[in-house]
């Protein structure tokens, strides 16, 4: 009998694929390399790690029943680092605690996890805050034995990603940008699926 592989993609607008005229985002670009599997895109615009902590279990539980190869890909952080009234929407320490929490809960449930780093936007000061969070997230994932797809610095140096973000809404790329982030995630994704 073939394995019943089910994967929930939990996160923000980048998970949802906002800005992609092909309506795939990076999630849709990874899919064909993993078939057959059942995927659930649970990306929500503007959501922070705190928002995700509040909802992810309720959304994943019915989609990842007992007896399946149940997995969760998390990706968040850009919205945490947006300044509102002079400070980040979510304190960096709380963002780190939120990632630690979701990975621990998923491990308790027997769900394998993978994390995709928060990508850069068209704002240098904001990117500095995202880069700091990226470093902290990498440490948490290393400690938890969770694969972490590094994309932040690579995409900041990627002309296509940065141009499309600039020409778009300042945060989200178009199709070629999503091609670029998917290419960075793919090796980590394939290694994770082989586990």
mmCIF file of C-alpha atoms in Angstrom:
data_model
loop_
_atom_site.group_PDB
_atom_site.id
_atom_site.type_symbol
_atom_site.label_atom_id
_atom_site.label_comp_id
_atom_site.label_asym_id
_atom_site.label_seq_id
_atom_site.Cartn_x
_atom_site.Cartn_y
_atom_site.Cartn_z
ATOM 1 C CA UNK A 1 0.000 0.000 0.000
ATOM 2 C CA UNK A 2 1.319 3.472 -0.887
ATOM 3 C CA UNK A 3 2.074 5.777 2.016
ATOM 4 C CA UNK A 4 -0.615 8.356 2.795
ATOM 5 C CA UNK A 5 1.588 11.464 2.851
ATOM 6 C CA UNK A 6 -0.193 14.615 4.056
ATOM 7 C CA UNK A 7 1.501 17.987 4.427
ATOM 8 C CA UNK A 8 0.126 21.185 5.933
ATOM 9 C CA UNK A 9 1.861 24.431 4.914
ATOM 10 C CA UNK A 10 1.279 26.876 7.762
ATOM 11 C CA UNK A 11 2.239 30.526 7.616
ATOM 12 C CA UNK A 12 1.691 33.942 6.097
ATOM 13 C CA UNK A 13 1.122 35.553 2.683
ATOM 14 C CA UNK A 14 4.348 34.106 1.245
ATOM 15 C CA UNK A 15 2.977 30.622 1.983
ATOM 16 C CA UNK A 16 -0.322 31.656 0.373
ATOM 17 C CA UNK A 17 1.594 32.819 -2.721
ATOM 18 C CA UNK A 18 0.349 36.414 -2.757
ATOM 19 C CA UNK A 19 1.503 38.266 -5.864
ATOM 20 C CA UNK A 20 2.026 35.186 -8.026
ATOM 21 C CA UNK A 21 0.038 35.529 -11.289
ATOM 22 C CA UNK A 22 0.272 31.728 -11.648
ATOM 23 C CA UNK A 23 -1.463 31.283 -8.243
ATOM 24 C CA UNK A 24 1.119 28.699 -7.137
ATOM 25 C CA UNK A 25 3.504 30.477 -4.780
ATOM 26 C CA UNK A 26 6.494 28.437 -3.590
ATOM 27 C CA UNK A 27 4.190 25.793 -2.126
ATOM 28 C CA UNK A 28 2.675 24.986 -5.518
ATOM 29 C CA UNK A 29 6.114 24.826 -7.105
ATOM 30 C CA UNK A 30 7.375 22.263 -4.570
ATOM 31 C CA UNK A 31 4.377 19.991 -4.930
ATOM 32 C CA UNK A 32 5.169 18.170 -8.186
ATOM 33 C CA UNK A 33 8.495 16.957 -6.723
ATOM 34 C CA UNK A 34 6.643 15.169 -3.900
ATOM 35 C CA UNK A 35 3.718 13.526 -5.651
ATOM 36 C CA UNK A 36 1.666 11.653 -4.679
ATOM 37 C CA UNK A 37 0.672 13.545 -1.527
ATOM 38 C CA UNK A 38 -2.184 15.586 -0.142
ATOM 39 C CA UNK A 39 -1.211 19.189 0.522
ATOM 40 C CA UNK A 40 -3.062 21.859 2.463
ATOM 41 C CA UNK A 41 -2.112 25.519 2.040
ATOM 42 C CA UNK A 42 -2.858 27.256 5.342
ATOM 43 C CA UNK A 43 -1.186 30.579 4.592
ATOM 44 C CA UNK A 44 -2.970 33.737 5.807
ATOM 45 C CA UNK A 45 -2.005 37.304 4.897
ATOM 46 C CA UNK A 46 -0.583 39.613 7.595
ATOM 47 C CA UNK A 47 -0.371 36.801 10.151
ATOM 48 C CA UNK A 48 2.359 36.829 12.761
ATOM 49 C CA UNK A 49 3.812 33.869 14.618
ATOM 50 C CA UNK A 50 1.426 34.700 17.482
ATOM 51 C CA UNK A 51 -1.571 34.409 15.138
ATOM 52 C CA UNK A 52 -0.246 31.105 13.816
ATOM 53 C CA UNK A 53 0.306 29.662 17.301
ATOM 54 C CA UNK A 54 -3.360 30.438 18.051
ATOM 55 C CA UNK A 55 -4.769 28.565 15.044
ATOM 56 C CA UNK A 56 -2.401 25.991 13.599
ATOM 57 C CA UNK A 57 -3.305 22.945 15.712
ATOM 58 C CA UNK A 58 -7.035 23.327 15.118
ATOM 59 C CA UNK A 59 -6.412 23.552 11.372
ATOM 60 C CA UNK A 60 -3.857 20.742 11.098
ATOM 61 C CA UNK A 61 -5.514 18.155 13.350
ATOM 62 C CA UNK A 62 -8.418 17.204 11.024
ATOM 63 C CA UNK A 63 -6.065 17.210 8.033
ATOM 64 C CA UNK A 64 -3.422 14.975 9.652
ATOM 65 C CA UNK A 65 -5.280 11.963 11.059
ATOM 66 C CA UNK A 66 -3.694 9.013 12.842
ATOM 67 C CA UNK A 67 -2.119 6.455 10.549
ATOM 68 C CA UNK A 68 -0.874 8.952 7.954
ATOM 69 C CA UNK A 69 2.634 10.226 7.214
ATOM 70 C CA UNK A 70 1.718 13.597 8.726
ATOM 71 C CA UNK A 71 3.981 16.594 8.227
ATOM 72 C CA UNK A 72 3.937 20.368 8.710
ATOM 73 C CA UNK A 73 5.957 23.072 6.945
ATOM 74 C CA UNK A 74 6.070 26.365 8.857
ATOM 75 C CA UNK A 75 7.081 29.745 7.455
ATOM 76 C CA UNK A 76 6.585 33.103 9.173
ATOM 77 C CA UNK A 77 8.480 36.086 10.566
ATOM 78 C CA UNK A 78 8.159 38.951 8.077
ATOM 79 C CA UNK A 79 4.948 40.212 9.727
ATOM 80 C CA UNK A 80 6.450 39.775 13.212
ATOM 81 C CA UNK A 81 9.178 42.263 12.274
ATOM 82 C CA UNK A 82 6.879 44.961 10.806
ATOM 83 C CA UNK A 83 7.041 48.118 12.912
ATOM 84 C CA UNK A 84 3.783 49.342 14.430
ATOM 85 C CA UNK A 85 3.905 52.375 16.728
ATOM 86 C CA UNK A 86 7.699 52.201 16.686
ATOM 87 C CA UNK A 87 8.175 48.572 17.694
ATOM 88 C CA UNK A 88 7.851 45.172 16.007
ATOM 89 C CA UNK A 89 4.381 43.621 15.897
ATOM 90 C CA UNK A 90 5.861 40.658 17.796
ATOM 91 C CA UNK A 91 8.907 40.975 20.060
ATOM 92 C CA UNK A 92 11.811 38.902 18.652
ATOM 93 C CA UNK A 93 11.999 36.870 21.852
ATOM 94 C CA UNK A 94 8.323 36.011 21.522
ATOM 95 C CA UNK A 95 8.802 35.064 17.845
ATOM 96 C CA UNK A 96 11.543 32.639 18.901
ATOM 97 C CA UNK A 97 9.335 31.236 21.674
ATOM 98 C CA UNK A 98 6.484 30.786 19.200
ATOM 99 C CA UNK A 99 8.672 28.815 16.782
ATOM 100 C CA UNK A 100 10.016 26.718 19.658
ATOM 101 C CA UNK A 101 6.429 26.038 20.760
ATOM 102 C CA UNK A 102 5.051 24.910 17.396
ATOM 103 C CA UNK A 103 8.014 22.597 16.791
ATOM 104 C CA UNK A 104 7.668 21.034 20.255
ATOM 105 C CA UNK A 105 3.913 20.503 19.902
ATOM 106 C CA UNK A 106 4.309 18.998 16.419
ATOM 107 C CA UNK A 107 6.968 16.613 17.774
ATOM 108 C CA UNK A 108 4.589 15.536 20.556
ATOM 109 C CA UNK A 109 1.935 14.817 17.927
ATOM 110 C CA UNK A 110 4.402 12.780 15.873
ATOM 111 C CA UNK A 111 4.284 15.245 12.972
ATOM 112 C CA UNK A 112 7.589 15.801 11.135
ATOM 113 C CA UNK A 113 8.378 19.468 10.587
ATOM 114 C CA UNK A 114 10.356 21.690 8.264
ATOM 115 C CA UNK A 115 10.766 25.487 8.418
ATOM 116 C CA UNK A 116 11.265 27.985 5.595
ATOM 117 C CA UNK A 117 13.046 31.212 6.553
ATOM 118 C CA UNK A 118 11.316 34.594 6.236
ATOM 119 C CA UNK A 119 12.263 36.197 2.887
ATOM 120 C CA UNK A 120 13.424 39.786 2.331
ATOM 121 C CA UNK A 121 11.249 42.767 1.384
ATOM 122 C CA UNK A 122 11.976 46.135 -0.268
ATOM 123 C CA UNK A 123 13.002 47.906 2.954
ATOM 124 C CA UNK A 124 16.597 47.767 4.203
ATOM 125 C CA UNK A 125 15.803 48.486 7.861
ATOM 126 C CA UNK A 126 13.053 45.865 7.872
ATOM 127 C CA UNK A 127 15.429 43.352 6.259
ATOM 128 C CA UNK A 128 17.937 43.855 9.084
ATOM 129 C CA UNK A 129 15.230 42.854 11.590
ATOM 130 C CA UNK A 130 14.202 39.873 9.447
ATOM 131 C CA UNK A 131 17.851 38.762 9.130
ATOM 132 C CA UNK A 132 18.282 38.790 12.926
ATOM 133 C CA UNK A 133 15.155 36.642 13.277
ATOM 134 C CA UNK A 134 16.435 34.326 10.529
ATOM 135 C CA UNK A 135 19.611 33.689 12.568
ATOM 136 C CA UNK A 136 17.608 32.927 15.717
ATOM 137 C CA UNK A 137 15.226 30.652 13.796
ATOM 138 C CA UNK A 138 18.188 28.748 12.307
ATOM 139 C CA UNK A 139 19.526 28.103 15.829
ATOM 140 C CA UNK A 140 16.131 26.886 17.099
ATOM 141 C CA UNK A 141 15.727 24.511 14.149
ATOM 142 C CA UNK A 142 19.263 23.172 14.526
ATOM 143 C CA UNK A 143 18.581 22.474 18.202
ATOM 144 C CA UNK A 144 15.293 20.733 17.377
ATOM 145 C CA UNK A 145 16.737 18.713 14.496
ATOM 146 C CA UNK A 146 14.283 20.407 12.135
ATOM 147 C CA UNK A 147 15.345 21.128 8.535
ATOM 148 C CA UNK A 148 15.556 24.894 7.916
ATOM 149 C CA UNK A 149 15.547 26.301 4.393
ATOM 150 C CA UNK A 150 17.778 29.394 4.373
ATOM 151 C CA UNK A 151 16.434 31.868 1.813
ATOM 152 C CA UNK A 152 16.767 35.349 3.320
ATOM 153 C CA UNK A 153 20.339 36.347 2.413
ATOM 154 C CA UNK A 154 20.235 34.432 -0.858
ATOM 155 C CA UNK A 155 17.124 36.308 -2.008
ATOM 156 C CA UNK A 156 18.496 39.685 -0.905
ATOM 157 C CA UNK A 157 21.298 39.043 -3.397
ATOM 158 C CA UNK A 158 18.855 37.808 -6.056
ATOM 159 C CA UNK A 159 18.158 40.504 -8.657
ATOM 160 C CA UNK A 160 14.945 38.887 -9.870
ATOM 161 C CA UNK A 161 13.400 38.559 -6.398
ATOM 162 C CA UNK A 162 14.313 42.090 -5.327
ATOM 163 C CA UNK A 163 13.180 43.646 -8.623
ATOM 164 C CA UNK A 164 9.807 41.890 -8.566
ATOM 165 C CA UNK A 165 9.240 42.814 -4.907
ATOM 166 C CA UNK A 166 10.094 46.449 -5.697
ATOM 167 C CA UNK A 167 7.822 46.494 -8.749
ATOM 168 C CA UNK A 168 5.035 44.750 -6.807
ATOM 169 C CA UNK A 169 3.700 45.787 -3.392
ATOM 170 C CA UNK A 170 7.115 46.062 -1.741
ATOM 171 C CA UNK A 171 6.880 42.629 -0.128
ATOM 172 C CA UNK A 172 5.682 39.987 -2.580
ATOM 173 C CA UNK A 173 7.329 38.935 -5.862
ATOM 174 C CA UNK A 174 5.762 37.744 -9.105
ATOM 175 C CA UNK A 175 6.161 34.365 -10.777
ATOM 176 C CA UNK A 176 9.922 34.547 -11.352
ATOM 177 C CA UNK A 177 10.520 35.510 -7.721
ATOM 178 C CA UNK A 178 8.523 32.512 -6.529
ATOM 179 C CA UNK A 179 10.564 30.362 -8.940
ATOM 180 C CA UNK A 180 13.693 31.672 -7.190
ATOM 181 C CA UNK A 181 12.538 30.965 -3.626
ATOM 182 C CA UNK A 182 11.224 27.520 -4.596
ATOM 183 C CA UNK A 183 14.627 26.646 -6.105
ATOM 184 C CA UNK A 184 16.304 27.514 -2.778
ATOM 185 C CA UNK A 185 13.799 25.472 -0.750
ATOM 186 C CA UNK A 186 13.780 22.439 -3.087
ATOM 187 C CA UNK A 187 16.979 20.651 -1.906
ATOM 188 C CA UNK A 188 15.898 20.888 1.765
ATOM 189 C CA UNK A 189 12.373 19.775 0.813
ATOM 190 C CA UNK A 190 13.557 16.719 -1.115
ATOM 191 C CA UNK A 191 15.918 15.654 1.666
ATOM 192 C CA UNK A 192 13.131 16.067 4.248
ATOM 193 C CA UNK A 193 10.664 14.019 2.194
ATOM 194 C CA UNK A 194 13.199 11.192 1.919
ATOM 195 C CA UNK A 195 13.224 10.777 5.717
#
